[in-house]
CSV table of C-alpha atoms in Angstrom, one decimal:
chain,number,residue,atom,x,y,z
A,5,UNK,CA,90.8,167.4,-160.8
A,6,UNK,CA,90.2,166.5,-157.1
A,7,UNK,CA,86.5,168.3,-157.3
A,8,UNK,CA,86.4,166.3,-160.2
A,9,UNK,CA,87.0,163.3,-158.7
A,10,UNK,CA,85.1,164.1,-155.1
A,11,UNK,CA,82.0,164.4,-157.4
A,12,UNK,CA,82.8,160.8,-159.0
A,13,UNK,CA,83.2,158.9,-155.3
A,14,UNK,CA,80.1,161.0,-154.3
A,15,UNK,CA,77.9,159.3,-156.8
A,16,UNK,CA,79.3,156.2,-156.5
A,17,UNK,CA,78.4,156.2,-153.1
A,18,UNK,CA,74.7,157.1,-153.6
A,19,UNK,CA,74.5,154.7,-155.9
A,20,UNK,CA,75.7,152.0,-153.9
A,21,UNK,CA,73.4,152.9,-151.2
A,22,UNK,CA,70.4,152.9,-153.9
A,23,UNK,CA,71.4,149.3,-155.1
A,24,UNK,CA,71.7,148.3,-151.5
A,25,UNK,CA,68.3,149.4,-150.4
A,26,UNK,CA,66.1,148.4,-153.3
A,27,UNK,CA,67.6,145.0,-153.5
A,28,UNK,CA,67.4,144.4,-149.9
A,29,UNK,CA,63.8,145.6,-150.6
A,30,UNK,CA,63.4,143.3,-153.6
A,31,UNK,CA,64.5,140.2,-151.1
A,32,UNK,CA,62.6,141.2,-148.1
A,33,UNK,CA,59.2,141.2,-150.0
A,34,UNK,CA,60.8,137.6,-151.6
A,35,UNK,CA,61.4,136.6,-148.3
A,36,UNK,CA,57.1,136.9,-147.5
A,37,UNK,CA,55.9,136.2,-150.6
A,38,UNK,CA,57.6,132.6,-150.3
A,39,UNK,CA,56.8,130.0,-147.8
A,40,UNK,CA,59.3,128.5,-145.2
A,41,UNK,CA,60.8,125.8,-146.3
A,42,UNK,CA,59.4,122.4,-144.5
A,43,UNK,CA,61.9,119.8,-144.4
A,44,UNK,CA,60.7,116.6,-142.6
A,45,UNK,CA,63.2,114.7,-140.1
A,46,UNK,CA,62.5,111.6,-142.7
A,47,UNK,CA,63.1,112.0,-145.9
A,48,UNK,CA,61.0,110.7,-148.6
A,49,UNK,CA,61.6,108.9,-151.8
A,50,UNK,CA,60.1,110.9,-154.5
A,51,UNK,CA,61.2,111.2,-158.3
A,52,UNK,CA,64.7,111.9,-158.8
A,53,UNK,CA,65.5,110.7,-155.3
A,54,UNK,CA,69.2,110.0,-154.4
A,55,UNK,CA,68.0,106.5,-152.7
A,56,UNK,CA,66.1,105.2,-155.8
A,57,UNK,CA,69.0,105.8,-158.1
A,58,UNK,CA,70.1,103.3,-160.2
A,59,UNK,CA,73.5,103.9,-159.5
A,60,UNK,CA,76.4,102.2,-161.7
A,61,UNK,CA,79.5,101.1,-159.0
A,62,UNK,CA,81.0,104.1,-158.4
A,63,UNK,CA,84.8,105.1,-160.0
A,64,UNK,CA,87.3,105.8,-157.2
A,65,UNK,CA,88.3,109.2,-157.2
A,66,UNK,CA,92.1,108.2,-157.4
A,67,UNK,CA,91.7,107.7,-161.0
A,68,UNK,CA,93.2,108.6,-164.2
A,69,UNK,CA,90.4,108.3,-166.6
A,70,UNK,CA,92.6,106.2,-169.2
A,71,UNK,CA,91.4,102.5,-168.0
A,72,UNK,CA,89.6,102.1,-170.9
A,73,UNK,CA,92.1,101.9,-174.1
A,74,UNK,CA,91.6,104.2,-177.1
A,75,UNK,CA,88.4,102.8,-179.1
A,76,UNK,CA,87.0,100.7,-176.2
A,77,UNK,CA,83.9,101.6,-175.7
A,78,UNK,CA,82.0,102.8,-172.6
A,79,UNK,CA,78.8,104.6,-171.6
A,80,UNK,CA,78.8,108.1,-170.7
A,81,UNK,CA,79.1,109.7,-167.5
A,82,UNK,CA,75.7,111.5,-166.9
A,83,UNK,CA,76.6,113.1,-163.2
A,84,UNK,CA,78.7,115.8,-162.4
A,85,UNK,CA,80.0,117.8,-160.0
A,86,UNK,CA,81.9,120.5,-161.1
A,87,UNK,CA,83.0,123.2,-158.9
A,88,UNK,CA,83.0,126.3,-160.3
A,89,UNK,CA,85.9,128.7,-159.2
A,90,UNK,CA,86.1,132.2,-160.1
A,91,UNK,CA,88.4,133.7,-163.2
A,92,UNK,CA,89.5,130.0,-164.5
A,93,UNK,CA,87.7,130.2,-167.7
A,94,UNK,CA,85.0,128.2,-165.5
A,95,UNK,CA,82.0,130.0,-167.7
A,96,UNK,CA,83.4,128.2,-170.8
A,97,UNK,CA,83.5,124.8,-169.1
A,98,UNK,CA,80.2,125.5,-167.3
A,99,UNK,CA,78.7,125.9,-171.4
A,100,UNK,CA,79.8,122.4,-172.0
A,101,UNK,CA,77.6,121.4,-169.2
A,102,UNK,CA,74.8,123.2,-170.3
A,103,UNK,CA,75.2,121.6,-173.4
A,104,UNK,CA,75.6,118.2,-172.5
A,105,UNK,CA,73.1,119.0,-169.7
A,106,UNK,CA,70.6,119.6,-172.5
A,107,UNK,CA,71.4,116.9,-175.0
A,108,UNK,CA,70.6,114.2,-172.2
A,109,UNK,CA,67.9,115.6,-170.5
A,110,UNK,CA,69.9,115.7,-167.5
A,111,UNK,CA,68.6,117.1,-164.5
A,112,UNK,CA,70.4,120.6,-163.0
A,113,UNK,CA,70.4,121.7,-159.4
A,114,UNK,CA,70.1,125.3,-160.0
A,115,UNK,CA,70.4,128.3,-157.2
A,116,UNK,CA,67.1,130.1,-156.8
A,117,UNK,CA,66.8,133.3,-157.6
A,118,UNK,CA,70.4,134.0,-158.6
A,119,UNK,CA,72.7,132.6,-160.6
A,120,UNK,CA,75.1,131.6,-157.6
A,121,UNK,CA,74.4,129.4,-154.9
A,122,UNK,CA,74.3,133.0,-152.5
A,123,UNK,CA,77.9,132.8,-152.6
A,124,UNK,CA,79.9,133.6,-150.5
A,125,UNK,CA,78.4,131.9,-148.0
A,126,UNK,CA,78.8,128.4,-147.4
A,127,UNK,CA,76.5,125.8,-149.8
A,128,UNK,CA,73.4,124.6,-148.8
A,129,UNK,CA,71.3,122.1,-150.2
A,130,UNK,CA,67.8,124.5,-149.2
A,131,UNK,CA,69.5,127.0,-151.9
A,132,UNK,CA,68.6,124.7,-154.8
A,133,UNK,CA,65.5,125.5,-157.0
A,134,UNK,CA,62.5,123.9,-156.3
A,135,UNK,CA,64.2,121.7,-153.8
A,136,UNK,CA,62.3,118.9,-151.9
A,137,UNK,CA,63.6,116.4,-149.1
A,138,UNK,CA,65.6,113.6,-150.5
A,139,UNK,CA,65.7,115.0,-154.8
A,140,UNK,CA,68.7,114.1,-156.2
A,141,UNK,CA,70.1,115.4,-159.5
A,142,UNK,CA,72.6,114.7,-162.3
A,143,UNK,CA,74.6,118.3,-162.4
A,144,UNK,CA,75.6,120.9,-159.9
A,145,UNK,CA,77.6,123.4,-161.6
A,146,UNK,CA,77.0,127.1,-160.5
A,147,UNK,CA,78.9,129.3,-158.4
A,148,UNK,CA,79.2,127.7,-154.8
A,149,UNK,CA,81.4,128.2,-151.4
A,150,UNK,CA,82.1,124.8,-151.4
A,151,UNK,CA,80.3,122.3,-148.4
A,152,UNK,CA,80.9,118.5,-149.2
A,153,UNK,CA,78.3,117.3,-146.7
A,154,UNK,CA,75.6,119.6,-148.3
A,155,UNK,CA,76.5,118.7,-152.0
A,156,UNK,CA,77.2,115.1,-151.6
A,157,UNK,CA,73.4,114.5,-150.2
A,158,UNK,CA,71.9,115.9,-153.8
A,159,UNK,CA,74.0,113.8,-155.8
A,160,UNK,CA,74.0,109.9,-156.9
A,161,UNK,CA,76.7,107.6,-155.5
A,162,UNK,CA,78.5,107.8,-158.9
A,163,UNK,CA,78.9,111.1,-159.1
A,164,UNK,CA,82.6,112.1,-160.5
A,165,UNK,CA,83.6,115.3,-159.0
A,166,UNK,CA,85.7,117.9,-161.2
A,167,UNK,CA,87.1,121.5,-160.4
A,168,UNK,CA,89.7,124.1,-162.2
A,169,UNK,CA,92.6,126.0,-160.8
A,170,UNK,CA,94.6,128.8,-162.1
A,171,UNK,CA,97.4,130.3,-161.3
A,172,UNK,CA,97.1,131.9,-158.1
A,173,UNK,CA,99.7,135.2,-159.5
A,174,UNK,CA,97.2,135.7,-162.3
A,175,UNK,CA,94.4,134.7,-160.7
A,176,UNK,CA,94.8,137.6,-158.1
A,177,UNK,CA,95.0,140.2,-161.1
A,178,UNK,CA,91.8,138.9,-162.8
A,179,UNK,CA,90.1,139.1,-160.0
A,180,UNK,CA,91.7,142.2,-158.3
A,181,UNK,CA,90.3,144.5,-161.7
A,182,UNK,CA,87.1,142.2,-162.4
A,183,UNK,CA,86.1,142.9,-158.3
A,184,UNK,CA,87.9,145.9,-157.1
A,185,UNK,CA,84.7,148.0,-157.1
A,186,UNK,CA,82.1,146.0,-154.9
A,187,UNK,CA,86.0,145.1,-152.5
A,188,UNK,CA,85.6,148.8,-150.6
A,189,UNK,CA,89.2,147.7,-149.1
A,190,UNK,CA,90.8,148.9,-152.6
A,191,UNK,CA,89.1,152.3,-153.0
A,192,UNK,CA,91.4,153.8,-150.7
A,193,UNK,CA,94.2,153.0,-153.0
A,194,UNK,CA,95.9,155.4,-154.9
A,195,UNK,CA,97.7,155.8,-158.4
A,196,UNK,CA,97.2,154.8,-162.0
A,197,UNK,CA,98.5,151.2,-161.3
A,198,UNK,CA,96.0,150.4,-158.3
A,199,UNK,CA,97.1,146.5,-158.1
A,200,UNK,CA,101.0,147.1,-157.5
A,201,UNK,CA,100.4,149.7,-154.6
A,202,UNK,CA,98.1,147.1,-153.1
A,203,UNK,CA,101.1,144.5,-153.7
A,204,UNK,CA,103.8,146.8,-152.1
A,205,UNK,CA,102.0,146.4,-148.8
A,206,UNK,CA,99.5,144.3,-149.0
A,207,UNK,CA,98.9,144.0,-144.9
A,208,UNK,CA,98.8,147.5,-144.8
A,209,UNK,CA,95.1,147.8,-146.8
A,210,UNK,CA,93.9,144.4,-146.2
A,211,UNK,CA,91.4,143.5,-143.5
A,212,UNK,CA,90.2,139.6,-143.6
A,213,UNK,CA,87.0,141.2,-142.1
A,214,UNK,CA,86.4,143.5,-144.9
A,215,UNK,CA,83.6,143.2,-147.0
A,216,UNK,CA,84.0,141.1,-150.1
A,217,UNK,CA,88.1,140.8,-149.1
A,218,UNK,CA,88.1,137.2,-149.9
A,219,UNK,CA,88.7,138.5,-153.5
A,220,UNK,CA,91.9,139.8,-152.1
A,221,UNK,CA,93.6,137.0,-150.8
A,222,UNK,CA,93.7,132.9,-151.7
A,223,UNK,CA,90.5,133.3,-153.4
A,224,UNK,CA,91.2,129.3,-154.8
A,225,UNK,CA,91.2,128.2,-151.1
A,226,UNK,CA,88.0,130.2,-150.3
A,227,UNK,CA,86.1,128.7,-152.7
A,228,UNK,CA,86.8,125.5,-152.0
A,229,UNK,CA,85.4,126.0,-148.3
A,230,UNK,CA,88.8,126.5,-146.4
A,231,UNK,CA,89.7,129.3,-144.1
A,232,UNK,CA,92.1,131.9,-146.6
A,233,UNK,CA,93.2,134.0,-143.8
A,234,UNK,CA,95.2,130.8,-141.9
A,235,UNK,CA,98.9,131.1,-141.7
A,236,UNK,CA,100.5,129.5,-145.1
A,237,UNK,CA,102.7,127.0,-142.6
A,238,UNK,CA,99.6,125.6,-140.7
A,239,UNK,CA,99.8,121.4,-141.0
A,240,UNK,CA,95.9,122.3,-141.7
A,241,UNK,CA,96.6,123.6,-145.2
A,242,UNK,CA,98.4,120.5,-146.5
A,243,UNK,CA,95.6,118.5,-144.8
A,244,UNK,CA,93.0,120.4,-146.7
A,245,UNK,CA,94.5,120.3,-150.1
A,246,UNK,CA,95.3,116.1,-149.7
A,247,UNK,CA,91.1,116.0,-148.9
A,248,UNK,CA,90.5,118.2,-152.0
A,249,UNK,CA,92.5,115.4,-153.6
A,250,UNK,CA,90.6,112.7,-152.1
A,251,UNK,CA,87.3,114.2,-153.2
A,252,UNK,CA,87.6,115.1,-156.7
A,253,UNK,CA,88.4,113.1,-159.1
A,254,UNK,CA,89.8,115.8,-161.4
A,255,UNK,CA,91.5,119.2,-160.6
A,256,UNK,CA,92.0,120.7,-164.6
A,257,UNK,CA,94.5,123.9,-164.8
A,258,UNK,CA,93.5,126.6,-166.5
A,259,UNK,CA,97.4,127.1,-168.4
A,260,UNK,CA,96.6,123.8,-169.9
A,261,UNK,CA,93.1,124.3,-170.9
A,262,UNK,CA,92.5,121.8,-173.7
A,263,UNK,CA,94.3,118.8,-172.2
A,264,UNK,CA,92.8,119.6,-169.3
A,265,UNK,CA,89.3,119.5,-171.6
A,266,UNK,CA,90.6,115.9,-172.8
A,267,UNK,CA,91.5,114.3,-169.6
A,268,UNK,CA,87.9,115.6,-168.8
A,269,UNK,CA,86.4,114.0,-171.9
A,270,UNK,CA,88.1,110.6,-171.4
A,271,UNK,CA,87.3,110.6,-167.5
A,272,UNK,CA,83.2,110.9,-168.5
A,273,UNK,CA,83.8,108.6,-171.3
A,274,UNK,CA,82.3,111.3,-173.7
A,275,UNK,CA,82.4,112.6,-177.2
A,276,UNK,CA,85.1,115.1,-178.9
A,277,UNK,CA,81.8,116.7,-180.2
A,278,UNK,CA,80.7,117.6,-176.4
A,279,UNK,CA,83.9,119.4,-175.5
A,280,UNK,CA,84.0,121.6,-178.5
A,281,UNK,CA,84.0,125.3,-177.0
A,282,UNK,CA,84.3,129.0,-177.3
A,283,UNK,CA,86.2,131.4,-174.7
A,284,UNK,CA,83.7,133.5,-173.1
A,285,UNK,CA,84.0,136.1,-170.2
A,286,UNK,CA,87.3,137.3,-172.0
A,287,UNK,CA,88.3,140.2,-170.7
A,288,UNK,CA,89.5,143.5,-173.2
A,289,UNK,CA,93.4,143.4,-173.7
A,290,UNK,CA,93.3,146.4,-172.5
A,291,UNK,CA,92.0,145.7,-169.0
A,292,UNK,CA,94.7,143.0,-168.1
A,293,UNK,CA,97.7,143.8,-166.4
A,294,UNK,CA,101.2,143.0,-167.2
A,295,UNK,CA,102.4,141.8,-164.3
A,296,UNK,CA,106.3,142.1,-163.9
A,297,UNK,CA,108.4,139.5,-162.6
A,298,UNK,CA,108.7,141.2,-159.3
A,299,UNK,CA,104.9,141.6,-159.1
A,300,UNK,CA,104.6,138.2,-160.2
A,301,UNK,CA,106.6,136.8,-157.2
A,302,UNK,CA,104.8,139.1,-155.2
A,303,UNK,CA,101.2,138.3,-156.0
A,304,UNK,CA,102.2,134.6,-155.3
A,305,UNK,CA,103.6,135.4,-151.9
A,306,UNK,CA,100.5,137.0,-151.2
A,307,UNK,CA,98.6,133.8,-152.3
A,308,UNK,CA,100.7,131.2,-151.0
A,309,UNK,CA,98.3,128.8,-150.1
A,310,UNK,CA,96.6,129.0,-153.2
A,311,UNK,CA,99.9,128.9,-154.8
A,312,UNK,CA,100.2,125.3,-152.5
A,313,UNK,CA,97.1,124.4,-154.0
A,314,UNK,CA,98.4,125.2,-157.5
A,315,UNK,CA,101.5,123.5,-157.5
A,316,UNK,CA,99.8,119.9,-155.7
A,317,UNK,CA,97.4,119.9,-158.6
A,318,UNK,CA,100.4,120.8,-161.0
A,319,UNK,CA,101.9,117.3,-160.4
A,320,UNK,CA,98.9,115.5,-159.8
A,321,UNK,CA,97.9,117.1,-163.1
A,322,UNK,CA,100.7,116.0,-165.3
A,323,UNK,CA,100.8,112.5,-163.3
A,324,UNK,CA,97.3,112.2,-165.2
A,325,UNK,CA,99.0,113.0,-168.7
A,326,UNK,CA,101.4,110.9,-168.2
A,327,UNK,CA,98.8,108.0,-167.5
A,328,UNK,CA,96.9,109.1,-170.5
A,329,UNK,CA,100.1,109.2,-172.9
A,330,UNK,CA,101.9,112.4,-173.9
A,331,UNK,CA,101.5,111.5,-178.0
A,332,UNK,CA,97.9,110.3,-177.4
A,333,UNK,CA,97.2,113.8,-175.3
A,334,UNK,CA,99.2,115.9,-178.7
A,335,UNK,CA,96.7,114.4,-181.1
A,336,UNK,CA,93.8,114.4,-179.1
A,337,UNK,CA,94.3,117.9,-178.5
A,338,UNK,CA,95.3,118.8,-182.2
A,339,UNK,CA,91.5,117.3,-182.9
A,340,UNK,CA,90.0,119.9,-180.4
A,341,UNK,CA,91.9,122.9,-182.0
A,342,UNK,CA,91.1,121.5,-185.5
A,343,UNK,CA,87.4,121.1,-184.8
A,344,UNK,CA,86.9,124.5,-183.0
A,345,UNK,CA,88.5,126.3,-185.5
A,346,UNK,CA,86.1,124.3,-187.9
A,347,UNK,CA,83.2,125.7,-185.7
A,348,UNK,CA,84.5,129.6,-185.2
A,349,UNK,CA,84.1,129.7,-189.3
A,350,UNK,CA,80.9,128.5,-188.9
A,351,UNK,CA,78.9,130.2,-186.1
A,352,UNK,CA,81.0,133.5,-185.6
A,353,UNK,CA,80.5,136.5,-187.6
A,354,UNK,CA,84.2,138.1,-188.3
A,355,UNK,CA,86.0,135.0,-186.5
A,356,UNK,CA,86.7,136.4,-183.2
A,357,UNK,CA,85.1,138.4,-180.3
A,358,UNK,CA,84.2,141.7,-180.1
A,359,UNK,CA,83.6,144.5,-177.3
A,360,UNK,CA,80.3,144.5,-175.4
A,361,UNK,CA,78.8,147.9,-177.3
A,362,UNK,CA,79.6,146.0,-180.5
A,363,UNK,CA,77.3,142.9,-179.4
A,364,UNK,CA,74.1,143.2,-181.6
A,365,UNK,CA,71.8,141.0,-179.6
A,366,UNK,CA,70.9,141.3,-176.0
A,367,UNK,CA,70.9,137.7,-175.8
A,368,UNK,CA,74.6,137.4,-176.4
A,369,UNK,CA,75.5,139.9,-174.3
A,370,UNK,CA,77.6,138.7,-171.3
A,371,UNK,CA,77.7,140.0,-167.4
A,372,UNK,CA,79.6,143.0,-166.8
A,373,UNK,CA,81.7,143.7,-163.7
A,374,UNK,CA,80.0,146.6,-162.0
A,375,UNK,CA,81.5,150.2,-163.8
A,376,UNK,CA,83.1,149.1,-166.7
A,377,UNK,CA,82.5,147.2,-169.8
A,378,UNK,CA,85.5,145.1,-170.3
A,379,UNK,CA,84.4,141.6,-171.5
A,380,UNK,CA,84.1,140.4,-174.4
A,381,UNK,CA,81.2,138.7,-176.3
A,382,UNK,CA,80.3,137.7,-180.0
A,383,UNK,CA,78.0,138.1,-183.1
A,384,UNK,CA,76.5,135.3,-184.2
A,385,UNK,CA,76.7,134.8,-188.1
A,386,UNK,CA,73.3,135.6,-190.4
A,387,UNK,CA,73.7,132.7,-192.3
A,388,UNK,CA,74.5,129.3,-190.7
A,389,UNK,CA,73.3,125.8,-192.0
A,390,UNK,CA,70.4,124.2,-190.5
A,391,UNK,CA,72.9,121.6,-189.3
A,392,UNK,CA,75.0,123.9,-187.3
A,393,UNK,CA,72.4,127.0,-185.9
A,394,UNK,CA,71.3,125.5,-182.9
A,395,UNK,CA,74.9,124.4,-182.1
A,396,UNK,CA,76.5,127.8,-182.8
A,397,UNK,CA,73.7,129.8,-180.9
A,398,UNK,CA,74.0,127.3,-177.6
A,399,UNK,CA,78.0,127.6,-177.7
A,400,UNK,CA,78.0,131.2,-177.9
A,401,UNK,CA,75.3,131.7,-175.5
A,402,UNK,CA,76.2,133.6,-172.2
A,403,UNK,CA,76.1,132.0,-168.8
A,404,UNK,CA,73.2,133.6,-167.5
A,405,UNK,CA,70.9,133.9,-170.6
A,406,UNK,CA,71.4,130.0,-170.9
A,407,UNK,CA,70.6,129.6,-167.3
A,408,UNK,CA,67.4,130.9,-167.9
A,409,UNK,CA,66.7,129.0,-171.2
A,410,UNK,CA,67.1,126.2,-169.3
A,411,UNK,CA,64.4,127.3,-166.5
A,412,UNK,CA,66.6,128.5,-163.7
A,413,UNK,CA,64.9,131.1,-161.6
A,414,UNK,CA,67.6,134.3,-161.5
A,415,UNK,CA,64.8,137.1,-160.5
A,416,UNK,CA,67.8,138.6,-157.9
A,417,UNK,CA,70.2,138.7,-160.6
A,418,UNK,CA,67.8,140.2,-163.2
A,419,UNK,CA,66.2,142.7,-160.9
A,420,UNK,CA,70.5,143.9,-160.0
A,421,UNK,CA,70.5,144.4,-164.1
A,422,UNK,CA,68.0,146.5,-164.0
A,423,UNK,CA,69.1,148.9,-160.9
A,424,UNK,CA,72.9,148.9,-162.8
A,425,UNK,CA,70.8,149.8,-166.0
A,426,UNK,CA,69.1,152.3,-164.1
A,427,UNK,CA,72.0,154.0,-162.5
A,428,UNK,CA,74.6,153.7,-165.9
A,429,UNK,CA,76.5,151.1,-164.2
């Protein structure tokens, strides 16, 4: 058993090393074959630019959404900011922006190269695809560390800002199985139930200066550009979270996906048709801990200022229903599951997802996490009407085959699928 398992960390460990050295390869000859950016002191208005925008007055982000009464009517909301945060279900919102995206002939700052803004580090605006001084664009939506400054210049006055949160208990555990094999923190653990060793004592294997241990540890808080190693007391925490409030105009939860999904509809003054979705990046059943009451409250302590985060946004969250009317929200939301389930007859061959090795085209395959197939994808039915096949095939799509129908350059990421290919990752 132990030569069994000495044999099993010894490949992992050359293959590692492999991956390391022919992407680091891959981006050195990148890093050549592309010229240095030249950004001049003055910036120049060009097509698209930020200062030629014909901005509408811009919402203050203190709003609700609900100032226009059911059936008034109001012009769509064409420029968003949505920061995507990891295992909130942010791939399924990020479709409805890909689809919208397309619809309007919106204009998408995508990363170059990869299909992440070279997170984790911080975001810059030099990261963005084909970027010249002073463009300005309708969407930024992929993967980000969070930096205001650098994400406010790309984007017209009006832009409304949007994020989602989850749970910071369940969170953890999504993240602690989807990541534990690029975190090298958590090899060392031991046991069949990996994540409630690390909980017993968590300070014991964690090191903030690990590689990759910001998937360990207020993951929420990282994201959003904050320090998630300061003490959970610090005055700076509550300071951070009330400028998180002050910058986006909504923070959706997870737990409440689908009024979360309408408060986002009314806020962008859009169309029940636009928010239609399907879950993707679900992971097996099998894959998802149960976590206990006691690991609960322990996973929480761990993540107590994301939990601080989490339970702001709580009541700011249900402030909004409030606002918006708690019948109106029940029907509104009634629609949405009526209408889904209306398209999941339509486009989805057997009505509900199926394992990866069950896929039958390679462009509905989603990501894997490295090791393991444990997310779920779909089949797309034979026979849809001509009314509904374009619809189905975008809302089934995976995040980064759509990235790349809509032109974004993910030649890092694609090169990574073929080394894990290679080595039967």
């Amino acid at each position: 058993m132990l030569l069994h398992q000495g044999k099993n960390w010894k490949s992992m460990c050359k293959g590692l090393i492999l991956g390391t050295l022919l992407t680091s390869f891959m981006l050195l000859l990148y890093s050549y074959a592309i010229p240095p950016l030249q950004v001049s002191m003055t910036e120049i208005p060009i097509p698209y630019s930020c200062s030629s925008h014909p901005a509408r007055a811009r919402r203050p982000v203190s709003t609700n959404g609900t100032h226009n009464p059911p059936g008034q009517k109001c012009l769509p909301e064409l420029n968003i900011m949505f920061m995507k945060t990891h295992k909130t279900a942010s791939s399924t919102i990020l479709n409805i922006l890909f689809r919208f995206g397309q619809k309007h002939r919106l204009k998408f700052a995508f990363p170059n190269g990869r299909n992440d803004f070279y997170y984790p580090s911080y975001f810059e605006h030099s990261q963005v695809q084909d970027y010249r001084p002073g463009m300005c664009f309708n969407i930024i939506c992929n993967h980000m560390r969070f930096q205001y400054e650098e994400v406010r210049r790309l984007l017209p006055a009006d832009t409304i800002f949007v994020t989602v949160l989850r749970d910071p208990a369940y969170l953890f555990e999504s993240s602690f199985h989807y990541f534990e094999r690029i975190i090298p923190l958590t090899w060392k653990l031991s046991g069949e139930d990996k994540l409630a060793e690390f909980l017993r004592d968590p300070k014991h294997y964690y090191d903030p200066n690990g590689f990759n241990a910001h998937y360990l540890q207020n993951l929420l808080f990282f994201d959003m550009g904050y320090d998630n190693n300061m003490q959970p007391d610090s005055p700076l925490v509550d300071q951070y979270i009330r400028e998180t409030d002050r910058r986006f105009h909504l923070v959706m939860l997870l737990e409440y996906f689908d009024e979360s999904l309408v408060l986002l509809k009314d806020l962008l003054c859009w169309e029940l048709e636009d928010i239609l979705y399907f879950k993707l990046n679900a992971r097996k059943d099998s894959t998802v801990s149960r976590l206990t009451d006691e690991l609960y409250q322990k996973a929480t302590a761990w993540n107590l200022i994301d939990a601080k985060l989490y339970q702001y946004f709580n009541a700011t969250f249900w402030h909004k229903v409030e606002v918006y009317g708690r019948e109106r929200m029940a029907r509104d939301v009634a629609k949405l599951h009526e209408e889904n389930e209306k398209m999941k007859n339509i486009c989805i061959d057997g009505g509900h997802p199926v394992d990866a090795n069950a896929i039958q085209e390679s462009s509905m395959k989603p990501w894997q996490p490295l090791g393991e197939k444990s997310i779920l994808g779909y089949n797309l039915k034979k026979r849809i009407n001509k009314k509904h096949r374009k619809l189905c095939r975008k809302m089934l799509t995976p995040e980064i085959q759509y990235l790349s129908d809509l032109g974004a350059n993910l030649w890092i990421t694609k090169l990574w699928s073929r080394v894990r290919d290679f080595l039967k990752w």
